[in-house]
Amino acid sequence: MQESIKRILLLSIGWVCVLLGVIGIFLPLLPTTPFMLLASACFMRGSPRIAHWLHNHPTFGPAINNWNEHRAIDKKIKRRATVFIVLSFSLSIVIVPELWHKIMLVTMCVALLFWFNRLREIEPVAGASENT
């Protein structure tokens, strides 16, 4: 009984993460890859079949597999993500009216970029998908 509750919880969290990751493709400031990595971790423990599907997905699979196997991200994905982080934070900084919000967003952007750009890079695999 407890195992089935754990499995249901892991699958639920995994699917919520997939949903948030897909929404993150279209919304600034909502990251796709971290949600997909979390979904992968949940599915690996809750449903190997769904984990296999996610790891072999043409869009999300390469980034997840690079992270799981090498603890690194593709150079192209890293470059593209850096550009989108800067663009989305810049848009948010322009839109928010309060100065303290702007300062908070700049601080968050700098911290995120500092952390993100310290991640190890891996050369793109020939023929691999270029999507994030």
PDB file of C-alpha atoms in Angstrom:
ATOM      1  CA  MET A   1       0.000   0.000   0.000  1.00  0.00           C
ATOM      2  CA  GLN A   2       2.736   2.478   0.957  1.00  0.00           C
ATOM      3  CA  GLU A   3       4.715   1.651  -2.211  1.00  0.00           C
ATOM      4  CA  SER A   4       1.712   2.407  -4.426  1.00  0.00           C
ATOM      5  CA  ILE A   5       1.167   5.759  -2.673  1.00  0.00           C
ATOM      6  CA  LYS A   6       4.846   6.590  -3.183  1.00  0.00           C
ATOM      7  CA  ARG A   7       4.609   5.592  -6.857  1.00  0.00           C
ATOM      8  CA  ILE A   8       1.464   7.676  -7.399  1.00  0.00           C
ATOM      9  CA  LEU A   9       3.103  10.655  -5.697  1.00  0.00           C
ATOM     10  CA  LEU A  10       6.255  10.332  -7.824  1.00  0.00           C
ATOM     11  CA  LEU A  11       4.231  10.012 -11.030  1.00  0.00           C
ATOM     12  CA  SER A  12       2.066  12.997 -10.101  1.00  0.00           C
ATOM     13  CA  ILE A  13       5.074  15.187  -9.344  1.00  0.00           C
ATOM     14  CA  GLY A  14       6.735  13.967 -12.542  1.00  0.00           C
ATOM     15  CA  TRP A  15       3.761  14.879 -14.732  1.00  0.00           C
ATOM     16  CA  VAL A  16       3.366  18.268 -13.029  1.00  0.00           C
ATOM     17  CA  CYS A  17       7.052  18.920 -13.777  1.00  0.00           C
ATOM     18  CA  VAL A  18       6.584  17.895 -17.415  1.00  0.00           C
ATOM     19  CA  LEU A  19       3.607  20.255 -17.673  1.00  0.00           C
ATOM     20  CA  LEU A  20       5.565  23.117 -16.083  1.00  0.00           C
ATOM     21  CA  GLY A  21       8.527  22.383 -18.350  1.00  0.00           C
ATOM     22  CA  VAL A  22       6.358  22.522 -21.467  1.00  0.00           C
ATOM     23  CA  ILE A  23       4.753  25.766 -20.263  1.00  0.00           C
ATOM     24  CA  GLY A  24       8.279  27.061 -19.612  1.00  0.00           C
ATOM     25  CA  ILE A  25       9.053  26.761 -23.317  1.00  0.00           C
ATOM     26  CA  PHE A  26       6.646  29.638 -23.914  1.00  0.00           C
ATOM     27  CA  LEU A  27       6.839  31.671 -20.695  1.00  0.00           C
ATOM     28  CA  PRO A  28       9.858  33.726 -19.709  1.00  0.00           C
ATOM     29  CA  LEU A  29      11.362  33.031 -16.274  1.00  0.00           C
ATOM     30  CA  LEU A  30       9.900  29.513 -16.117  1.00  0.00           C
ATOM     31  CA  PRO A  31      12.807  27.158 -16.876  1.00  0.00           C
ATOM     32  CA  THR A  32      12.174  24.058 -18.962  1.00  0.00           C
ATOM     33  CA  THR A  33      15.256  21.922 -18.370  1.00  0.00           C
ATOM     34  CA  PRO A  34      15.239  21.851 -14.546  1.00  0.00           C
ATOM     35  CA  PHE A  35      11.603  20.750 -14.558  1.00  0.00           C
ATOM     36  CA  MET A  36      12.381  18.008 -17.079  1.00  0.00           C
ATOM     37  CA  LEU A  37      15.333  16.838 -14.972  1.00  0.00           C
ATOM     38  CA  LEU A  38      13.091  16.674 -11.910  1.00  0.00           C
ATOM     39  CA  ALA A  39      10.438  14.831 -13.915  1.00  0.00           C
ATOM     40  CA  SER A  40      13.102  12.378 -15.061  1.00  0.00           C
ATOM     41  CA  ALA A  41      14.197  11.734 -11.467  1.00  0.00           C
ATOM     42  CA  CYS A  42      10.589  11.124 -10.389  1.00  0.00           C
ATOM     43  CA  PHE A  43       9.854   8.849 -13.336  1.00  0.00           C
ATOM     44  CA  MET A  44      13.051   6.811 -12.838  1.00  0.00           C
ATOM     45  CA  ARG A  45      11.796   5.942  -9.362  1.00  0.00           C
ATOM     46  CA  GLY A  46       8.082   5.736 -10.182  1.00  0.00           C
ATOM     47  CA  SER A  47       7.851   4.350 -13.714  1.00  0.00           C
ATOM     48  CA  PRO A  48      10.857   3.186 -15.711  1.00  0.00           C
ATOM     49  CA  ARG A  49       8.618   2.994 -18.801  1.00  0.00           C
ATOM     50  CA  ILE A  50       7.751   6.714 -18.633  1.00  0.00           C
ATOM     51  CA  ALA A  51      11.375   7.566 -17.777  1.00  0.00           C
ATOM     52  CA  HIS A  52      12.447   5.677 -20.905  1.00  0.00           C
ATOM     53  CA  TRP A  53       9.936   7.680 -22.963  1.00  0.00           C
ATOM     54  CA  LEU A  54      11.222  10.988 -21.549  1.00  0.00           C
ATOM     55  CA  HIS A  55      14.892  10.053 -22.043  1.00  0.00           C
ATOM     56  CA  ASN A  56      14.200   9.127 -25.661  1.00  0.00           C
ATOM     57  CA  HIS A  57      12.049  12.175 -26.390  1.00  0.00           C
ATOM     58  CA  PRO A  58      13.537  14.007 -29.414  1.00  0.00           C
ATOM     59  CA  THR A  59      13.308  17.428 -27.744  1.00  0.00           C
ATOM     60  CA  PHE A  60      13.987  16.789 -24.060  1.00  0.00           C
ATOM     61  CA  GLY A  61      15.949  13.533 -24.157  1.00  0.00           C
ATOM     62  CA  PRO A  62      19.383  14.811 -25.237  1.00  0.00           C
ATOM     63  CA  ALA A  63      19.612  17.448 -22.482  1.00  0.00           C
ATOM     64  CA  ILE A  64      18.416  14.987 -19.823  1.00  0.00           C
ATOM     65  CA  ASN A  65      20.813  12.276 -20.973  1.00  0.00           C
ATOM     66  CA  ASN A  66      23.774  14.682 -21.094  1.00  0.00           C
ATOM     67  CA  TRP A  67      23.021  15.753 -17.537  1.00  0.00           C
ATOM     68  CA  ASN A  68      22.512  12.194 -16.257  1.00  0.00           C
ATOM     69  CA  GLU A  69      25.583  10.765 -17.982  1.00  0.00           C
ATOM     70  CA  HIS A  70      28.083  13.642 -17.841  1.00  0.00           C
ATOM     71  CA  ARG A  71      26.653  16.208 -15.392  1.00  0.00           C
ATOM     72  CA  ALA A  72      27.111  18.662 -18.270  1.00  0.00           C
ATOM     73  CA  ILE A  73      25.013  20.539 -20.802  1.00  0.00           C
ATOM     74  CA  ASP A  74      25.374  20.983 -24.524  1.00  0.00           C
ATOM     75  CA  LYS A  75      27.252  24.165 -25.538  1.00  0.00           C
ATOM     76  CA  LYS A  76      24.461  25.243 -27.891  1.00  0.00           C
ATOM     77  CA  ILE A  77      21.792  24.752 -25.247  1.00  0.00           C
ATOM     78  CA  LYS A  78      23.879  26.666 -22.725  1.00  0.00           C
ATOM     79  CA  ARG A  79      24.414  29.566 -25.123  1.00  0.00           C
ATOM     80  CA  ARG A  80      20.733  29.684 -26.083  1.00  0.00           C
ATOM     81  CA  ALA A  81      19.594  29.436 -22.471  1.00  0.00           C
ATOM     82  CA  THR A  82      21.931  32.273 -21.454  1.00  0.00           C
ATOM     83  CA  VAL A  83      20.451  34.509 -24.154  1.00  0.00           C
ATOM     84  CA  PHE A  84      16.884  33.682 -23.098  1.00  0.00           C
ATOM     85  CA  ILE A  85      17.696  34.214 -19.411  1.00  0.00           C
ATOM     86  CA  VAL A  86      19.063  37.683 -20.200  1.00  0.00           C
ATOM     87  CA  LEU A  87      16.146  38.525 -22.515  1.00  0.00           C
ATOM     88  CA  SER A  88      13.439  37.360 -20.132  1.00  0.00           C
ATOM     89  CA  PHE A  89      14.960  39.079 -17.105  1.00  0.00           C
ATOM     90  CA  SER A  90      15.509  42.253 -19.137  1.00  0.00           C
ATOM     91  CA  LEU A  91      11.875  42.268 -20.231  1.00  0.00           C
ATOM     92  CA  SER A  92      10.760  41.748 -16.634  1.00  0.00           C
ATOM     93  CA  ILE A  93      13.063  44.519 -15.387  1.00  0.00           C
ATOM     94  CA  VAL A  94      11.607  46.935 -17.938  1.00  0.00           C
ATOM     95  CA  ILE A  95       8.009  45.976 -17.082  1.00  0.00           C
ATOM     96  CA  VAL A  96       8.068  46.084 -13.272  1.00  0.00           C
ATOM     97  CA  PRO A  97       7.389  49.548 -11.839  1.00  0.00           C
ATOM     98  CA  GLU A  98       9.082  49.357  -8.428  1.00  0.00           C
ATOM     99  CA  LEU A  99      12.798  50.039  -8.110  1.00  0.00           C
ATOM    100  CA  TRP A 100      13.250  47.341  -5.480  1.00  0.00           C
ATOM    101  CA  HIS A 101      11.682  44.804  -7.879  1.00  0.00           C
ATOM    102  CA  LYS A 102      14.171  45.836 -10.548  1.00  0.00           C
ATOM    103  CA  ILE A 103      17.074  45.466  -8.105  1.00  0.00           C
ATOM    104  CA  MET A 104      15.775  42.056  -7.004  1.00  0.00           C
ATOM    105  CA  LEU A 105      15.468  40.879 -10.629  1.00  0.00           C
ATOM    106  CA  VAL A 106      18.971  42.097 -11.517  1.00  0.00           C
ATOM    107  CA  THR A 107      20.354  40.302  -8.456  1.00  0.00           C
ATOM    108  CA  MET A 108      18.494  37.095  -9.329  1.00  0.00           C
ATOM    109  CA  CYS A 109      19.650  37.294 -12.957  1.00  0.00           C
ATOM    110  CA  VAL A 110      23.301  37.778 -11.984  1.00  0.00           C
ATOM    111  CA  ALA A 111      23.139  34.901  -9.468  1.00  0.00           C
ATOM    112  CA  LEU A 112      21.437  32.596 -11.988  1.00  0.00           C
ATOM    113  CA  LEU A 113      23.887  33.446 -14.755  1.00  0.00           C
ATOM    114  CA  PHE A 114      26.847  32.992 -12.405  1.00  0.00           C
ATOM    115  CA  TRP A 115      25.615  29.545 -11.364  1.00  0.00           C
ATOM    116  CA  PHE A 116      24.448  28.501 -14.835  1.00  0.00           C
ATOM    117  CA  ASN A 117      27.636  29.501 -16.658  1.00  0.00           C
ATOM    118  CA  ARG A 118      29.753  27.551 -14.190  1.00  0.00           C
ATOM    119  CA  LEU A 119      28.090  24.295 -15.301  1.00  0.00           C
ATOM    120  CA  ARG A 120      30.317  21.997 -17.300  1.00  0.00           C
ATOM    121  CA  GLU A 121      29.861  22.038 -21.075  1.00  0.00           C
ATOM    122  CA  ILE A 122      29.820  19.140 -23.453  1.00  0.00           C
ATOM    123  CA  GLU A 123      30.319  19.346 -27.210  1.00  0.00           C
ATOM    124  CA  PRO A 124      27.106  18.740 -29.167  1.00  0.00           C
ATOM    125  CA  VAL A 125      26.699  15.220 -30.471  1.00  0.00           C
ATOM    126  CA  ALA A 126      26.399  15.110 -34.261  1.00  0.00           C
ATOM    127  CA  GLY A 127      22.778  14.642 -35.258  1.00  0.00           C
ATOM    128  CA  ALA A 128      21.437  15.398 -31.775  1.00  0.00           C
ATOM    129  CA  SER A 129      18.444  17.659 -31.362  1.00  0.00           C
ATOM    130  CA  GLU A 130      19.234  21.327 -30.764  1.00  0.00           C
ATOM    131  CA  ASN A 131      16.154  21.997 -28.613  1.00  0.00           C
ATOM    132  CA  THR A 132      16.311  22.904 -24.935  1.00  0.00           C
TER     133      THR A 132
END
